[in-house]
Short mmCIF file of C-alpha atoms in Angstrom, two decimals:
data_model
loop_
_atom_site.label_atom_id
_atom_site.label_comp_id
_atom_site.label_asym_id
_atom_site.label_seq_id
_atom_site.Cartn_x
_atom_site.Cartn_y
_atom_site.Cartn_z
CA ALA A 1 -8.59 -10.62 2.06
CA GLN A 2 -10.08 -8.78 -0.87
CA LYS A 3 -13.00 -6.75 0.35
CA ILE A 4 -14.23 -5.53 -3.01
CA THR A 5 -14.26 -7.88 -5.97
CA GLN A 6 -14.83 -6.89 -9.56
CA THR A 7 -14.54 -10.04 -11.63
CA GLN A 8 -14.67 -8.40 -15.07
CA PRO A 9 -11.33 -6.78 -15.93
CA GLY A 10 -12.70 -5.67 -19.31
CA MET A 11 -16.08 -5.50 -20.99
CA PHE A 12 -17.51 -4.45 -24.34
CA VAL A 13 -21.01 -3.17 -25.03
CA GLN A 14 -22.76 -1.99 -28.15
CA GLU A 15 -23.81 1.64 -28.18
CA LYS A 16 -27.39 2.11 -26.92
CA GLU A 17 -27.40 -1.26 -25.19
CA ALA A 18 -27.53 -1.75 -21.41
CA VAL A 19 -24.56 -3.18 -19.52
CA THR A 20 -24.07 -4.54 -16.00
CA LEU A 21 -20.78 -4.22 -14.16
CA ASP A 22 -20.39 -6.67 -11.30
CA CYS A 23 -19.27 -5.88 -7.76
CA THR A 24 -19.29 -8.05 -4.66
CA TYR A 25 -18.13 -6.92 -1.25
CA ASP A 26 -17.25 -8.38 2.09
CA THR A 27 -18.05 -6.76 5.42
CA SER A 28 -19.39 -7.71 8.83
CA ASP A 29 -20.34 -4.14 9.63
CA PRO A 30 -24.12 -3.52 9.42
CA SER A 31 -23.57 0.12 8.44
CA TYR A 32 -21.73 0.77 5.22
CA GLY A 33 -21.95 2.65 1.97
CA LEU A 34 -21.32 1.50 -1.56
CA PHE A 35 -20.10 3.80 -4.32
CA TRP A 36 -19.39 3.61 -7.99
CA TYR A 37 -16.85 5.88 -9.65
CA LYS A 38 -16.00 6.37 -13.30
CA GLN A 39 -12.47 7.15 -14.45
CA PRO A 40 -12.13 8.27 -18.08
CA SER A 41 -8.77 8.27 -19.79
CA SER A 42 -8.25 11.83 -18.52
CA GLY A 43 -7.68 10.32 -15.06
CA GLU A 44 -10.21 12.09 -12.88
CA MET A 45 -12.42 9.89 -10.70
CA ILE A 46 -16.05 10.89 -11.13
CA PHE A 47 -18.64 9.91 -8.54
CA LEU A 48 -21.62 8.18 -10.14
CA ILE A 49 -23.93 6.67 -7.55
CA TYR A 50 -24.23 5.77 -3.87
CA GLN A 51 -26.15 3.05 -1.99
CA GLY A 52 -26.44 2.90 1.79
CA SER A 53 -26.68 -0.44 3.55
CA TYR A 54 -29.97 0.53 5.13
CA ASP A 55 -31.53 1.94 1.98
CA GLN A 56 -34.65 0.01 1.06
CA GLN A 57 -34.66 0.94 -2.59
CA ASN A 58 -31.99 0.58 -5.22
CA ALA A 59 -30.24 3.85 -6.02
CA THR A 60 -30.72 5.46 -9.41
CA GLU A 61 -29.02 8.47 -11.02
CA GLY A 62 -30.07 9.14 -14.58
CA ARG A 63 -28.85 6.26 -16.74
CA TYR A 64 -27.09 4.66 -13.78
CA SER A 65 -28.76 2.30 -11.34
CA LEU A 66 -27.33 0.14 -8.62
CA ASN A 67 -28.67 -3.41 -8.30
CA PHE A 68 -28.21 -3.90 -4.56
CA GLN A 69 -28.63 -7.44 -3.26
CA LYS A 70 -27.69 -7.25 0.38
CA ALA A 71 -27.94 -10.96 1.21
CA ARG A 72 -25.59 -11.78 -1.67
CA LYS A 73 -23.35 -8.81 -0.84
CA SER A 74 -23.65 -7.65 -4.39
CA ALA A 75 -23.81 -4.09 -5.74
CA ASN A 76 -23.82 -4.23 -9.51
CA LEU A 77 -23.87 -1.07 -11.63
CA VAL A 78 -26.31 -0.99 -14.51
CA ILE A 79 -25.77 1.55 -17.28
CA SER A 80 -28.73 1.88 -19.61
CA ALA A 81 -28.52 3.10 -23.20
CA SER A 82 -24.72 3.09 -23.36
CA GLN A 83 -22.98 6.03 -25.00
CA LEU A 84 -19.51 6.31 -26.47
CA GLY A 85 -18.58 8.64 -23.60
CA ASP A 86 -19.23 5.81 -21.15
CA SER A 87 -15.97 4.15 -22.22
CA ALA A 88 -13.86 4.31 -19.06
CA MET A 89 -12.66 2.40 -16.01
CA TYR A 90 -15.33 1.83 -13.40
CA PHE A 91 -14.53 1.32 -9.74
CA CYS A 92 -16.75 -0.10 -7.04
CA ALA A 93 -15.95 1.13 -3.52
CA MET A 94 -17.17 0.53 0.00
CA ARG A 95 -17.03 2.65 3.11
CA GLU A 96 -17.51 1.00 6.50
CA ALA A 97 -18.66 3.22 9.34
CA GLY A 98 -16.97 3.49 12.66
CA LYS A 99 -14.34 0.77 12.53
CA THR A 100 -11.31 3.02 12.76
CA SER A 101 -10.57 6.65 13.50
CA TYR A 102 -11.56 7.39 9.95
CA ASP A 103 -14.07 5.75 7.68
CA LYS A 104 -11.87 4.04 5.20
CA VAL A 105 -12.98 3.67 1.62
CA ILE A 106 -11.89 0.46 -0.06
CA PHE A 107 -11.76 0.33 -3.84
CA GLY A 108 -12.05 -2.63 -6.12
CA PRO A 109 -9.55 -3.29 -8.94
CA GLY A 110 -11.85 -1.78 -11.57
CA THR A 111 -13.57 -2.84 -14.79
CA SER A 112 -12.63 -1.35 -18.13
CA LEU A 113 -15.72 -0.68 -20.24
CA SER A 114 -15.51 -0.08 -23.97
CA VAL A 115 -18.58 1.09 -25.87
CA ILE A 116 -18.61 0.03 -29.51
CA PRO A 117 -20.34 2.24 -32.10
CA ASP B 1 -19.27 22.25 -7.87
CA VAL B 2 -16.52 20.80 -5.72
CA LYS B 3 -13.14 21.51 -7.18
CA VAL B 4 -10.04 19.54 -6.29
CA THR B 5 -6.91 20.51 -8.13
CA GLN B 6 -3.48 18.94 -8.26
CA SER B 7 -0.34 20.87 -9.08
CA SER B 8 0.85 18.70 -11.95
CA ARG B 9 -0.74 16.23 -14.36
CA TYR B 10 2.57 14.66 -15.31
CA LEU B 11 5.85 14.63 -13.44
CA VAL B 12 9.19 12.99 -14.20
CA LYS B 13 11.79 12.80 -11.44
CA ARG B 14 15.05 11.01 -10.81
CA THR B 15 15.75 8.41 -8.14
CA GLY B 16 16.68 10.06 -4.87
CA GLU B 17 15.00 13.38 -5.59
CA LYS B 18 12.59 14.94 -3.12
CA VAL B 19 9.15 15.24 -4.71
CA PHE B 20 6.22 17.42 -3.67
CA LEU B 21 2.69 16.75 -4.91
CA GLU B 22 0.25 19.49 -4.06
CA CYS B 23 -3.52 19.25 -3.74
CA VAL B 24 -6.00 22.08 -3.17
CA GLN B 25 -9.75 21.89 -2.60
CA ASP B 26 -12.10 24.84 -2.61
CA MET B 27 -15.09 23.46 -0.70
CA ASP B 28 -13.91 23.83 2.89
CA HIS B 29 -13.82 20.05 3.36
CA GLU B 30 -12.42 18.70 6.60
CA ASN B 31 -11.02 15.48 5.15
CA MET B 32 -8.35 15.07 2.53
CA PHE B 33 -6.74 11.93 1.16
CA TRP B 34 -3.83 10.78 -0.94
CA TYR B 35 -4.11 7.56 -2.94
CA ARG B 36 -1.91 5.82 -5.41
CA GLN B 37 -3.41 3.89 -8.26
CA ASP B 38 -1.72 0.96 -9.95
CA PRO B 39 -3.18 -1.35 -12.61
CA GLY B 40 -5.08 -4.28 -11.15
CA LEU B 41 -4.77 -2.95 -7.60
CA GLY B 42 -7.36 -0.20 -7.61
CA LEU B 43 -6.71 2.74 -5.30
CA ARG B 44 -4.69 2.36 -2.14
CA LEU B 45 -4.73 4.94 0.62
CA ILE B 46 -1.37 6.47 1.49
CA TYR B 47 -2.32 9.11 4.05
CA PHE B 48 -5.43 10.80 5.33
CA SER B 49 -5.98 14.12 7.11
CA TYR B 50 -9.12 15.03 9.03
CA ASP B 51 -8.06 18.50 10.13
CA VAL B 52 -5.30 21.03 9.78
CA LYS B 53 -2.00 19.61 11.02
CA MET B 54 -3.66 16.24 11.66
CA LYS B 55 -2.75 13.18 9.66
CA GLU B 56 -3.10 9.43 9.80
CA LYS B 57 -1.37 6.65 7.95
CA GLY B 58 -3.28 4.71 5.39
CA ASP B 59 -2.46 1.30 4.00
CA ILE B 60 0.85 2.10 2.30
CA PRO B 61 2.54 5.08 4.04
CA GLU B 62 6.11 3.81 3.73
CA GLY B 63 8.30 6.16 1.73
CA TYR B 64 5.79 9.02 1.95
CA SER B 65 4.99 11.88 4.27
CA VAL B 66 2.30 14.55 4.20
CA SER B 67 1.72 18.10 5.29
CA ARG B 68 -1.49 20.00 5.96
CA GLU B 69 -0.75 23.53 7.13
CA LYS B 70 -3.97 25.00 5.75
CA LYS B 71 -7.40 23.43 5.50
CA GLU B 72 -7.58 23.66 1.73
CA ARG B 73 -4.13 22.27 0.96
CA PHE B 74 -2.74 18.77 1.44
CA SER B 75 0.75 17.93 0.23
CA LEU B 76 2.29 14.53 -0.41
CA ILE B 77 6.06 14.32 -0.06
CA LEU B 78 8.37 11.65 -1.37
CA GLU B 79 11.54 12.23 0.65
CA SER B 80 13.75 10.20 -1.68
CA ALA B 81 11.91 9.04 -4.77
CA SER B 82 12.39 5.46 -5.91
CA THR B 83 11.38 3.72 -9.13
CA ASN B 84 8.71 1.69 -7.31
CA GLN B 85 6.92 4.94 -6.58
CA THR B 86 6.18 5.41 -10.26
CA SER B 87 2.41 5.54 -10.23
CA MET B 88 -0.73 7.63 -10.60
CA TYR B 89 -1.39 9.72 -7.49
CA LEU B 90 -4.91 10.87 -6.72
CA CYS B 91 -5.96 13.42 -4.15
CA ALA B 92 -9.50 13.50 -2.75
CA SER B 93 -11.53 15.45 -0.24
CA SER B 94 -14.78 14.86 1.63
CA PRO B 95 -16.89 17.04 3.93
CA GLU B 96 -17.27 14.67 6.87
CA THR B 97 -16.48 11.22 8.04
CA GLY B 98 -19.33 8.79 7.68
CA ALA B 99 -20.53 5.90 5.61
CA THR B 100 -22.54 8.15 3.35
CA ASP B 101 -19.97 10.74 2.47
CA THR B 102 -18.65 10.89 -1.04
CA GLN B 103 -15.05 11.65 -1.80
CA TYR B 104 -14.30 14.11 -4.57
CA PHE B 105 -11.17 13.54 -6.59
CA GLY B 106 -8.65 15.68 -8.38
CA PRO B 107 -7.43 14.91 -11.92
CA GLY B 108 -4.43 12.90 -10.74
CA THR B 109 -0.68 13.24 -11.12
CA ARG B 110 1.13 10.64 -13.15
CA LEU B 111 4.60 10.39 -11.60
CA THR B 112 7.48 8.64 -13.31
CA VAL B 113 10.68 8.05 -11.33
CA LEU B 114 13.70 7.25 -13.49
#
C-alpha cells in the first residue's frame, strides 16, 4: 500500500504567489519524521524542511513551512512568495523509527512545480 | 556543508556489461544509501549500509550488489546490466539512524543501458 501520497503530479504558480503542495502519509508508528526535498532539473535532492511526529508546532524554514495535521495524516508544504528558482520536483518523505534494522525513508511520487513569470 | 559526490553524472552502457557506480561522502556519516528514481515511482531503496563492510537489502536489490570497504565510499554494482536498469541512481548519506535524521544526496547518475 502506498505510504506517501502526493496527489498533484504537476502544478503551476505565478511568481510571488504562495503555493501549497499536498502530502498525505500512512503509518501506525507513533514516532516518525516527515521531510520535504526539492529536486531541480540538475538532479540533486535538496533537503528543505523536517517535521517530527511529536513536534507541537509546524516547522518553518525561510519561505518554506510545513502544514502538519496529525489527525488527518497530512504534511503539506507551503512555499510563500514563489520564485522562478522554485521550479522543480518536490518530494514528500517519511521515516518511521524502529520498525526494522534501519529506519527506512519512504518517498512519495513527487509533484512538479512550475513558477510562471 | 555535507558533500556527497557521485563518480559520473551520465553513463551509457551495453546490456551484459558490469557497471560500477561510485559514491563518496566527506562528513564521516555512518549510513549510506543507494536509490533508483523512476518517473511516477519516487525513490526506491536498493541497498543500505550502516557501517564499513555492512550492508542490507532495500526494496529492490535484485540485479544489484554493493561494496563498502571504507566509511566514506559506497559502490553500487550492476553485475550484468539490463535495459530495465536504465534509471537515475541517487546516493545518500546520513549521520545516524533515527526518525529525525536527514539524508544528504549526491547529484545523481543517469544510467542508460542499451
